[in-house]
Structures are given as C-alpha cells and as structure tokens.
Amino acid sequence: MSNLISRFSSRNQRLSHVFLKDRLQGAKTYDRIAGYFRSSIFELIHEEISTIDRVRIVCNADLDPRDLTAATLSQKARDQAQVERWHEQEDEIDAFLERPRWRRLHQILTAGNVEIRVVSRENAPFLHGKAGVITRSDGTTSSFVGSINETANGWAQSYEMIWEDPSPDAATWVQSEFDWLWKKGVPLAQAVIDEIGRTAEKVEVQIEEMRADPVGLAKSVTVESPLMRRGEGLAPWQKAFVKIFVEHMQNYGAARLLLADEVGVGKTLSMAATGALSVLMGHGPFLILCPATLTLQWQMELWDKLGLPSCVWARAPQKGWLDHSGYLYRSRDPEDILRCPGQIGIVSTGLLVRGGPEAQALMRGSYGMIALDEGHKARVKRGIGIDDPEPGKLYQAMMRLADRTRHLVIGTATPIQTNREEIWDLMKVLAYGQDHVLGRPGASRWWDAERALDLISGKTVLPNPEAAWPWIRSPLPHAREALVFRDIRGDLRVDEADFFTDRSIPDLDDFTREELEEALEKGEMARKLPFMRYHNPLGRHVVLRRRKTLEDAGLMDRIAVNIHPQPGEAPGIFERNAVRTPHFYDQAYEEVSLFTRAMKARQKGTGFLGNLMMQRICSSVAAGIATATKMLERRRDEAVLNETDDPDLLEAIEEMGVEEYAAAVDIETQHLERVLEILGTARQEDPKGRAVLHYLDQQGWLNLGCIIFSQYYDTARWVGELISATYPVEPVAVYAGVGKSGILLGGEWRTIDREDIKRGVRERKLRLVCATDAACEGLNLQTLGTLINVDLPWNPSRLEQRIGRIKRYGQQRREVDMANLVYAGTVDERVYQRLSERMQDKYDILGSLPDTIEDDWIHDIERLEEELKNFTKPESTADLFSLRYGDFLTVNGTDKEWEVWTKVISRRDIEERLMKPWKGREEHTKL
C-alpha cells in the first residue's frame, strides 16, 4: 500500500465498503476512538469484527466523571450509572425493528475478542475527534482520522470525510491518543451488555399467560420498571421475599407473613412487589395501611420505583381518593372508601383508630392482600396496672380485616419492643381465619404465647413423639417442609389443603413414628438446631434480614457516618452538641411549654396538640410561627378540616373533633399570641440558619453536595430561601409534596416537578436539596455526600430513612457526614443526648430501636433512658424468629434472571390493570 495520504468522502463513495470493510479484511487488531456507544456500532462490519484477534473501542457515555471513579465507587455503582444512561438513549422502535442487529451485537460483545470502554465528560467532553488504528498480520498499519462515528448511520448515511495515513508516524500519533483515552475509561458495564442481549430476545406477553408462573410474572412486571431502568433493580433479599411469598401462596393458598427486616433494608419494596403480584394474579384489591405521614411516601415509592399507580384516601383539601397524578376523586359518602379508582389503595391507620363510618365501610370490603406498615403500632397493651392485656384500636381493627383478605403482610423492624409476647400478638393477627398459621383455635397449643415461645427459644424440650404430637398436628406442616411431614400426611391421608388432623400417634406407620423420633432427637443437623426450633409457626411466617449480614455478604456497601456537631466545634454556634439559642428563642420556648402544660392540665387528650406545637418550635422559628398562627386563626373554623394540608395537625383535629379542638386552644390563646409576638420579628435570626451555613461554607459541604431534611414544609422552605439568599447563583431545590416542590435561584421561586428535581440531582445540576420526610423515600441521592437534619424526628426509623438517602448503592464517599441540629435547652436536645449514645457505631447508627419513640417517654426523660435499655442489639431478639429466613439472601442462584428476563408485560397493560376500580362493597366469601 502506498505511503501517501488518502482522502475519502461519503459524497463520492460508500465509506463502509470502499474503506472500512476493505481495511479490516485480514486485520489483527483494531483500536478505535468512536463517539457514543450505540446499538448499531458494528452493524456493517460484524463479520469482519468476528475475525479480528483484538478489537478495542473507546466511546462517549455522557457520564459524569464521578460516576466512573473506580477508586471510590463499587463496581455495581458504576454499572448502575452506565445502565441508566443506556436506557436514557435507548430506542425502543429500533430495538424492535432491528432485533437481528441487536442479537449480532450481543454475540460480538460476548465473543471475547471485543472490549469497549467508556469515558466521562471530564476526560472527553465529547469524542468528536474520531480516529482508528488498524494493524495487519504483517505488522503494517493504517490509521485514519475523520468525523465519522462507529455506527451504521455514520458509515452509510451521514455526510462524512476520512483522511487515511498509512505511515508509522501517523499510527503512533493516533495510538497515543487512543491509549490516553483507554486508560481514562472504564469497561462497558456487563449489565449494559446483558441488557442488549435481553432486549434482542424480549417478547411482550399478557398478564394471564404468566399466572401459571407467579415468580416469572413478578419478573415480567419489574424487569422494565423505573428501578430497573436506573440500573438498581430489586435487591437480592427483596427478590427472595417475592419467592417466599409465592411459596406460601402455593403451599397454603394464602400468604401470611411478618416482614421484620431491619430499618433501611427496604421493606416497602418487598411488600409493594408482592402486593402488585397479588393483584395481577387476580386475587383482588391491594390495601396498604400505614401512618398518615407515610401515605404519600408509599404512593411515590410505588410509582417512582416500580411504576405502579395507586390511590391515597385523602382528607384534605377535600375528602376522596387521590391518584398518583394528583387527581382527586371526591367522596360523596363513607361507602366511597370502597370505591377506590385503582386496584392499589393506601389508607391511614389513623382512620381505623378513629373509627367512624369510613372505617366501618373499609372493614366490610374484601381484599386480595393487605399490607400493614409499621405493624408494631397494632399493639396489645400490657404492663403495670393492666390486669388483662388490652388490644388497642388498631389491633382490633386488624383482627377484623385479617378475615377479609386472602394475603396479609405485616411490616415492622421492631416486632418485639418491650415484651416478647408482642410478636405473638402479631402472629395471631396473621392467623385469624387461616388455620395453617397457628392451627385451629381451641385445638392448637400454638395459641398459648408463653408456652409456644418457651418451646421456640429452647426453654422447653419435647423428648419424644408423644410430647411433640399436640404441637405437630395443628397446624400440620406442609409436606414440602420436611420428609417426615410428607410421611405423616401420607400415613394419615391428610389432604395438602388441610392443616389439621384429629388422629393420634398410634395411627402412624412404625417407620414414620421412628422417623419422627429420630428427627426430634437429632434435630436439624445441617442447621444445628433442635427440630422444633426450626419447624414452628415463627420460623415459617417471620422473615428477617439484618443489615450487618447483608453488608458482610457484600450485598450492601459499608458506609461510615460521621456525626456532627463534634466536641468543640464552632463554639459561637454550638454549645455541647446543640445549637446555641438567643434570648428571644428561650422566651418563646418557655411560652410553648406553658401552653403545653396548660392544655394537658385542663383536658385529657390534648397532649398531642401541645406536643405538636413543641415539635414545631423545636424545628425552626418559621415552623413555630406557622403552627401558632394556624392554631389561633382557624381554631373555630370547621373549614380547617378541608383547608389544612398538614397531616399531623389534621389528624389531631379530627381525633378530637372540631369543637373539642377549639375549646382546647381557647384558654391557651394568650400563650400562643405571646409566642407570635416574640418570634414575629426574629424569623431571620434563627440560630439554626447560622449552623446550616457553617456546614455549607466552613466545612465545605456545599462542594460535596448536601441534602437538608425537615419534618415540616415551613422549615424546609425557610432553609431553602436562606441558602438562596446567601448563595444567589446556586440553585436550591425544595423537594416536598405534590405542588410544593421547586427551585430557588437568587431568591426567585420556580415550581418544578419532583421528577425533574431528581433528574437534576442525578445529573449533578443540583447539589443542594431541602426536603421533607413525606418526600424522602422517592429520592436516591448518592451523588450528594452530606446531610443536615434541621430538626430531629421523634421517630428513629425516619432518621435512619433520612441517612439512607445518601448511605446507599452508588455513594461515592466511603464516609458520609450527618449534622443533627437541635436547640440547646429543649426537649429535642435531651432526646438527642440519649439517642447519641446509640450513634457511636459509625456503621450502625442507631442499633436496635423502636420505630417510634412514644411521646410520654420523651417528656419523662428518665423513662426514655430506661425504655431504650429494653432495645438491645438485634441478635438478642432475632434468635427467636429469624430461624429460617435470617440469612436468606439469594433465590437459589437465579438472582440474575430478574435483570435478563425476556418475557415483558407492557407498562400500559400494567397501568390499565391496576387502574381498574374496586367493585365496591361485596358480600364477603371465605378465601
């Protein structure tokens, strides 16, 4: 070949044939600087590529450099970033019409001779300078430079020019450019390659044809969900829970499970996935019961992560069903609660506690599945001064609802709070109407909590089959659970669907009796457990996975959390570990304390409202002003029930009734007026503002990116405005409920959809976010490295959820920073001092704590300290109920199948099915 430079133009020639295909014939290596990685990258030269020993392509991926930093990110995190970018530019029409090309591309990428790396925007803002080096078997080279990308469109359709130079100097020059980029790049994620293969083979299926394979149906529903398209997917333990749910559904006809995973492990997604599966299996509506403050959080999680539409029963601004798009179906009468416009309905547990016609109507409905979140709140009261256990209102309601549903899942990280029988109370809810859980009432010993727990804990031992038989015959375990149970059922001819026998030990075959005797003697040898410690209702129906176990298994990243303020930090701003308060604040706080005491002294039951005011002033001056104003201006107006959008305040008013509420605040008006008088002129002097700015500026958290949390919108908006005024060129996002989210820039407000805010954070256009708890579950903020809690939630699990927004897959820092801001001399400081003792472990911030710290604990600090001692590390209580699923982390080696599943149900079909309305009140039939 001549050493002269050759020039090619697509105006005169078809470049793919006269240049590329010709040059690659007999080539030994091919190094190429291309543009974006596209599905048509090898479309015109797939045969030539397959014959070359080594092909290396370096491409754009439009990734931020921090998405690719191997030194700080896990492989999974880098893969997630690439998968998300791939889906953002994926062409669904092309994938369907050009399926053979996608198959060929997958074959090339998995053949072993092709390697692709991607570079970030920092290393190459855009690989517009494209070039390549071809080396032949005889050692000669051909290098080329041109505008052309390595795609079918580039080689065959675009107007392109190429300059080819066969000289060694030219090859050396191009090779040096390629090598520099190659070292900067990271390998194309295997997850992207897998997705290309999956897309090439995927077929669209109907829901009905997948019902014979429920786990496959779950895969079909989730494989193209927003979560998967972001490269995250369900975690292995969440997939495992779906499999457990299906096993129970198949073995017993009804799944009754207590999900006791630790805080932050992701119980919501586990329950959501199984509930949606239940609906699509045709079992009936899915009812979610949770505290009022979590209803919108549940709705956002369902939509943002799984793409599942749902409806929330709302009380404000008007009563009715609020769908995921914000449309309100107004209620005309209490029976409308049974006319949910979608198959997934979310209702506050407070509605059940208050009772009334809507609650009564709800308990007349029929459901395919009910999920109770924060199930520990369904309690049976025990203790000093209580002669007999007293079921609470929520517990009573759940006992009624348990018989109205086929499947029931109760989620709580603290099934045992102060008494081990509390977990058995929840087991009895699961068992109501379902003999396979605890057996037939009156015929089963498992309904006796004390005796049952003694047996499970090993305190009681069953020495022989005669002693064990009363425990085995009801409920008689399923044949799949153990060989001995299969033989017992065979001997006694007990049908698979029955879980009781009135036959006795002598009716067993001699071989089966000896088999049972041996099992009791040797126990579960592989698990090193006594036989009955493994084969019992707790082991069957309680699922627990510990965070530490998941971290030790490499399934969750171990990320340390540094707690601030630290000793001696900024003495002008902090004293001890609290924010130093000015005199005006101390005066206002004292007035709120007088207001609270006056309310409690005058009328029992008003303590919640007093605590509400106390929490608000402990949040910020802005929240204190807003709450005092609401209490003063609207206390006599019934319209408050329709106007307020504060779920806590609304629930308190409804709990008492409008008239009682008005009377409760009437006498205390002077205290509230005094609070407003003191705070009204001091809003911009809030000392927490100085603390926030201290971390953003002096500690450098602005550069690291920061999420700033508050329980209340008033506080979140105030902090956002303060930061925007201080940093006028820095965009500050406010992430809150529907219609309240937006961006501040130089003090100017622009309403922005939550999805746009999340996208801005992912793309690092936004590095400051002020968020409320009601919105936090929809956020994935691994691009931010610090967190400020402007107020301290009296719910430790919410604190864990907050830190979980940045302590998650994809976090670039191995250590993150969290500041907790509490005013000195307040109840918040005293609570925080006690909680701080639980924050010594940088990897396990809170240890084991109740999901909610009761208000009366807080106001009696000594009692709080004593009660916290009852919450030991998880290992001490977990032994009782994690016998079977404590280390259940995989799904029998098929975990990978979820991401590469090719049978897809269209999102339209899923949405249409889930947005079919409930049929309203129906006569209940036994499920």
Short mmCIF file of N, CA and C in Angstrom, two decimals, residues 225-227 230 268-269 272 288 290 292-312 322-326 344 346 709 734-741 752-755 757-758 771-780 805:
data_model
loop_
_atom_site.label_atom_id
_atom_site.label_comp_id
_atom_site.label_asym_id
_atom_site.label_seq_id
_atom_site.Cartn_x
_atom_site.Cartn_y
_atom_site.Cartn_z
N SER A 225 -39.24 -1.78 34.97
CA SER A 225 -39.73 -0.75 35.88
C SER A 225 -38.71 0.39 35.97
N PRO A 226 -39.12 1.56 36.47
CA PRO A 226 -38.16 2.66 36.62
C PRO A 226 -36.93 2.26 37.43
N LEU A 227 -37.12 1.41 38.43
CA LEU A 227 -35.99 0.96 39.25
C LEU A 227 -34.97 0.22 38.42
N ARG A 230 -33.04 2.42 35.99
CA ARG A 230 -31.99 3.21 36.64
C ARG A 230 -30.79 2.36 37.00
N THR A 268 -40.53 -1.71 52.23
CA THR A 268 -41.60 -1.16 51.40
C THR A 268 -41.62 -1.82 50.03
N LEU A 269 -40.47 -1.92 49.38
CA LEU A 269 -40.43 -2.52 48.05
C LEU A 269 -40.80 -3.99 48.09
N ALA A 272 -44.53 -4.01 48.42
CA ALA A 272 -45.15 -3.47 47.21
C ALA A 272 -45.12 -4.47 46.07
N ILE A 288 -53.16 -0.96 51.37
CA ILE A 288 -51.97 -0.63 52.16
C ILE A 288 -52.41 0.24 53.32
N CYS A 290 -50.99 2.38 56.57
CA CYS A 290 -49.76 2.95 57.12
C CYS A 290 -50.11 4.24 57.84
N ALA A 292 -50.47 8.17 58.67
CA ALA A 292 -50.84 9.23 57.74
C ALA A 292 -49.64 9.89 57.09
N THR A 293 -48.55 10.04 57.85
CA THR A 293 -47.37 10.71 57.31
C THR A 293 -46.65 9.88 56.25
N LEU A 294 -47.03 8.62 56.11
CA LEU A 294 -46.35 7.75 55.15
C LEU A 294 -47.19 7.44 53.92
N THR A 295 -48.43 7.93 53.87
CA THR A 295 -49.30 7.56 52.75
C THR A 295 -48.74 8.05 51.41
N LEU A 296 -48.38 9.32 51.34
CA LEU A 296 -47.84 9.86 50.09
C LEU A 296 -46.46 9.26 49.80
N GLN A 297 -45.73 8.94 50.85
CA GLN A 297 -44.42 8.30 50.68
C GLN A 297 -44.59 6.94 50.00
N TRP A 298 -45.57 6.18 50.43
CA TRP A 298 -45.87 4.89 49.81
C TRP A 298 -46.25 5.10 48.34
N GLN A 299 -47.11 6.08 48.09
CA GLN A 299 -47.56 6.31 46.73
C GLN A 299 -46.40 6.67 45.81
N MET A 300 -45.51 7.52 46.30
CA MET A 300 -44.36 7.91 45.48
C MET A 300 -43.42 6.75 45.25
N GLU A 301 -43.20 5.93 46.28
CA GLU A 301 -42.32 4.79 46.13
C GLU A 301 -42.86 3.81 45.09
N LEU A 302 -44.15 3.55 45.14
CA LEU A 302 -44.76 2.64 44.17
C LEU A 302 -44.58 3.14 42.74
N TRP A 303 -44.79 4.44 42.55
CA TRP A 303 -44.72 4.99 41.20
C TRP A 303 -43.29 5.23 40.75
N ASP A 304 -42.49 5.85 41.61
CA ASP A 304 -41.13 6.23 41.22
C ASP A 304 -40.22 5.02 41.01
N LYS A 305 -40.46 3.96 41.74
CA LYS A 305 -39.55 2.82 41.65
C LYS A 305 -40.10 1.66 40.85
N LEU A 306 -41.37 1.35 41.03
CA LEU A 306 -41.94 0.19 40.34
C LEU A 306 -42.89 0.56 39.21
N GLY A 307 -43.20 1.85 39.06
CA GLY A 307 -44.11 2.27 38.01
C GLY A 307 -45.52 1.78 38.24
N LEU A 308 -45.93 1.66 39.50
CA LEU A 308 -47.25 1.14 39.85
C LEU A 308 -48.15 2.29 40.30
N PRO A 309 -49.25 2.54 39.61
CA PRO A 309 -50.17 3.60 40.04
C PRO A 309 -50.95 3.17 41.27
N SER A 310 -51.25 4.12 42.14
CA SER A 310 -52.01 3.82 43.35
C SER A 310 -52.82 5.05 43.73
N CYS A 311 -53.72 4.88 44.68
CA CYS A 311 -54.58 5.97 45.14
C CYS A 311 -54.51 6.07 46.66
N VAL A 312 -54.47 7.29 47.18
CA VAL A 312 -54.43 7.54 48.62
C VAL A 312 -55.78 8.12 49.05
N LEU A 322 -57.06 10.18 46.04
CA LEU A 322 -56.09 10.98 45.29
C LEU A 322 -55.18 10.03 44.52
N ASP A 323 -55.20 10.10 43.18
CA ASP A 323 -54.39 9.16 42.41
C ASP A 323 -52.95 9.65 42.28
N HIS A 324 -52.11 8.85 41.64
CA HIS A 324 -50.68 9.14 41.59
C HIS A 324 -50.35 10.38 40.77
N SER A 325 -51.28 10.83 39.93
CA SER A 325 -51.06 12.04 39.14
C SER A 325 -51.56 13.29 39.82
N GLY A 326 -52.17 13.13 41.02
CA GLY A 326 -52.67 14.27 41.76
C GLY A 326 -54.13 14.55 41.55
N ILE A 344 -54.76 -0.54 43.80
CA ILE A 344 -53.91 -0.35 44.98
C ILE A 344 -54.38 0.88 45.73
N ILE A 346 -54.29 3.16 49.37
CA ILE A 346 -53.47 3.45 50.54
C ILE A 346 -54.31 4.24 51.53
N PHE A 709 -32.80 18.01 55.60
CA PHE A 709 -34.11 17.44 55.91
C PHE A 709 -34.82 18.17 57.03
N VAL A 734 -36.26 22.52 46.53
CA VAL A 734 -37.14 22.18 47.65
C VAL A 734 -37.97 21.00 47.19
N TYR A 735 -37.79 19.86 47.84
CA TYR A 735 -38.44 18.61 47.43
C TYR A 735 -39.48 18.26 48.48
N ALA A 736 -40.76 18.39 48.11
CA ALA A 736 -41.84 18.18 49.09
C ALA A 736 -43.02 17.51 48.40
N GLY A 737 -44.21 17.73 48.94
CA GLY A 737 -45.40 17.08 48.41
C GLY A 737 -45.81 17.65 47.06
N VAL A 738 -46.91 17.08 46.53
CA VAL A 738 -47.42 17.49 45.22
C VAL A 738 -47.71 18.99 45.21
N GLY A 739 -47.15 19.70 44.22
CA GLY A 739 -47.39 21.12 44.07
C GLY A 739 -46.53 22.01 44.93
N LYS A 740 -45.71 21.43 45.79
CA LYS A 740 -44.89 22.24 46.70
C LYS A 740 -43.41 22.18 46.37
N SER A 741 -43.04 21.43 45.36
CA SER A 741 -41.63 21.27 45.01
C SER A 741 -41.22 22.34 44.00
N ILE A 752 -41.28 23.29 40.22
CA ILE A 752 -40.65 22.25 39.40
C ILE A 752 -41.17 20.89 39.84
N ASP A 753 -41.42 20.02 38.88
CA ASP A 753 -41.88 18.67 39.20
C ASP A 753 -40.79 17.90 39.94
N ARG A 754 -41.22 17.02 40.83
CA ARG A 754 -40.25 16.23 41.61
C ARG A 754 -39.34 15.40 40.72
N GLU A 755 -39.88 14.86 39.64
CA GLU A 755 -39.07 14.06 38.74
C GLU A 755 -37.92 14.87 38.16
N ILE A 757 -36.50 17.44 39.57
CA ILE A 757 -35.52 17.66 40.63
C ILE A 757 -34.63 16.44 40.79
N LYS A 758 -35.22 15.26 40.81
CA LYS A 758 -34.41 14.04 40.94
C LYS A 758 -33.44 13.90 39.77
N ALA A 771 -35.54 18.98 51.77
CA ALA A 771 -36.62 18.00 51.58
C ALA A 771 -37.39 17.78 52.87
N THR A 772 -38.65 17.39 52.71
CA THR A 772 -39.47 16.97 53.85
C THR A 772 -39.47 15.46 53.92
N ASP A 773 -39.79 14.93 55.11
CA ASP A 773 -39.85 13.48 55.29
C ASP A 773 -40.89 12.84 54.39
N ALA A 774 -41.98 13.56 54.13
CA ALA A 774 -43.05 12.99 53.31
C ALA A 774 -42.57 12.64 51.92
N ALA A 775 -41.45 13.24 51.50
CA ALA A 775 -40.97 13.01 50.14
C ALA A 775 -39.70 12.18 50.09
N CYS A 776 -39.11 11.89 51.23
CA CYS A 776 -37.73 11.39 51.21
C CYS A 776 -37.59 10.02 50.57
N GLU A 777 -38.61 9.16 50.64
CA GLU A 777 -38.44 7.81 50.11
C GLU A 777 -38.30 7.77 48.60
N GLY A 778 -38.79 8.80 47.92
CA GLY A 778 -38.67 8.79 46.46
C GLY A 778 -37.32 9.23 45.97
N LEU A 779 -36.43 9.60 46.87
CA LEU A 779 -35.15 10.19 46.48
C LEU A 779 -34.01 9.18 46.53
N ASN A 780 -33.18 9.21 45.51
CA ASN A 780 -31.91 8.49 45.52
C ASN A 780 -30.82 9.55 45.36
N ARG A 805 -30.93 8.01 52.37
CA ARG A 805 -30.99 8.68 51.07
C ARG A 805 -29.61 8.83 50.46
#
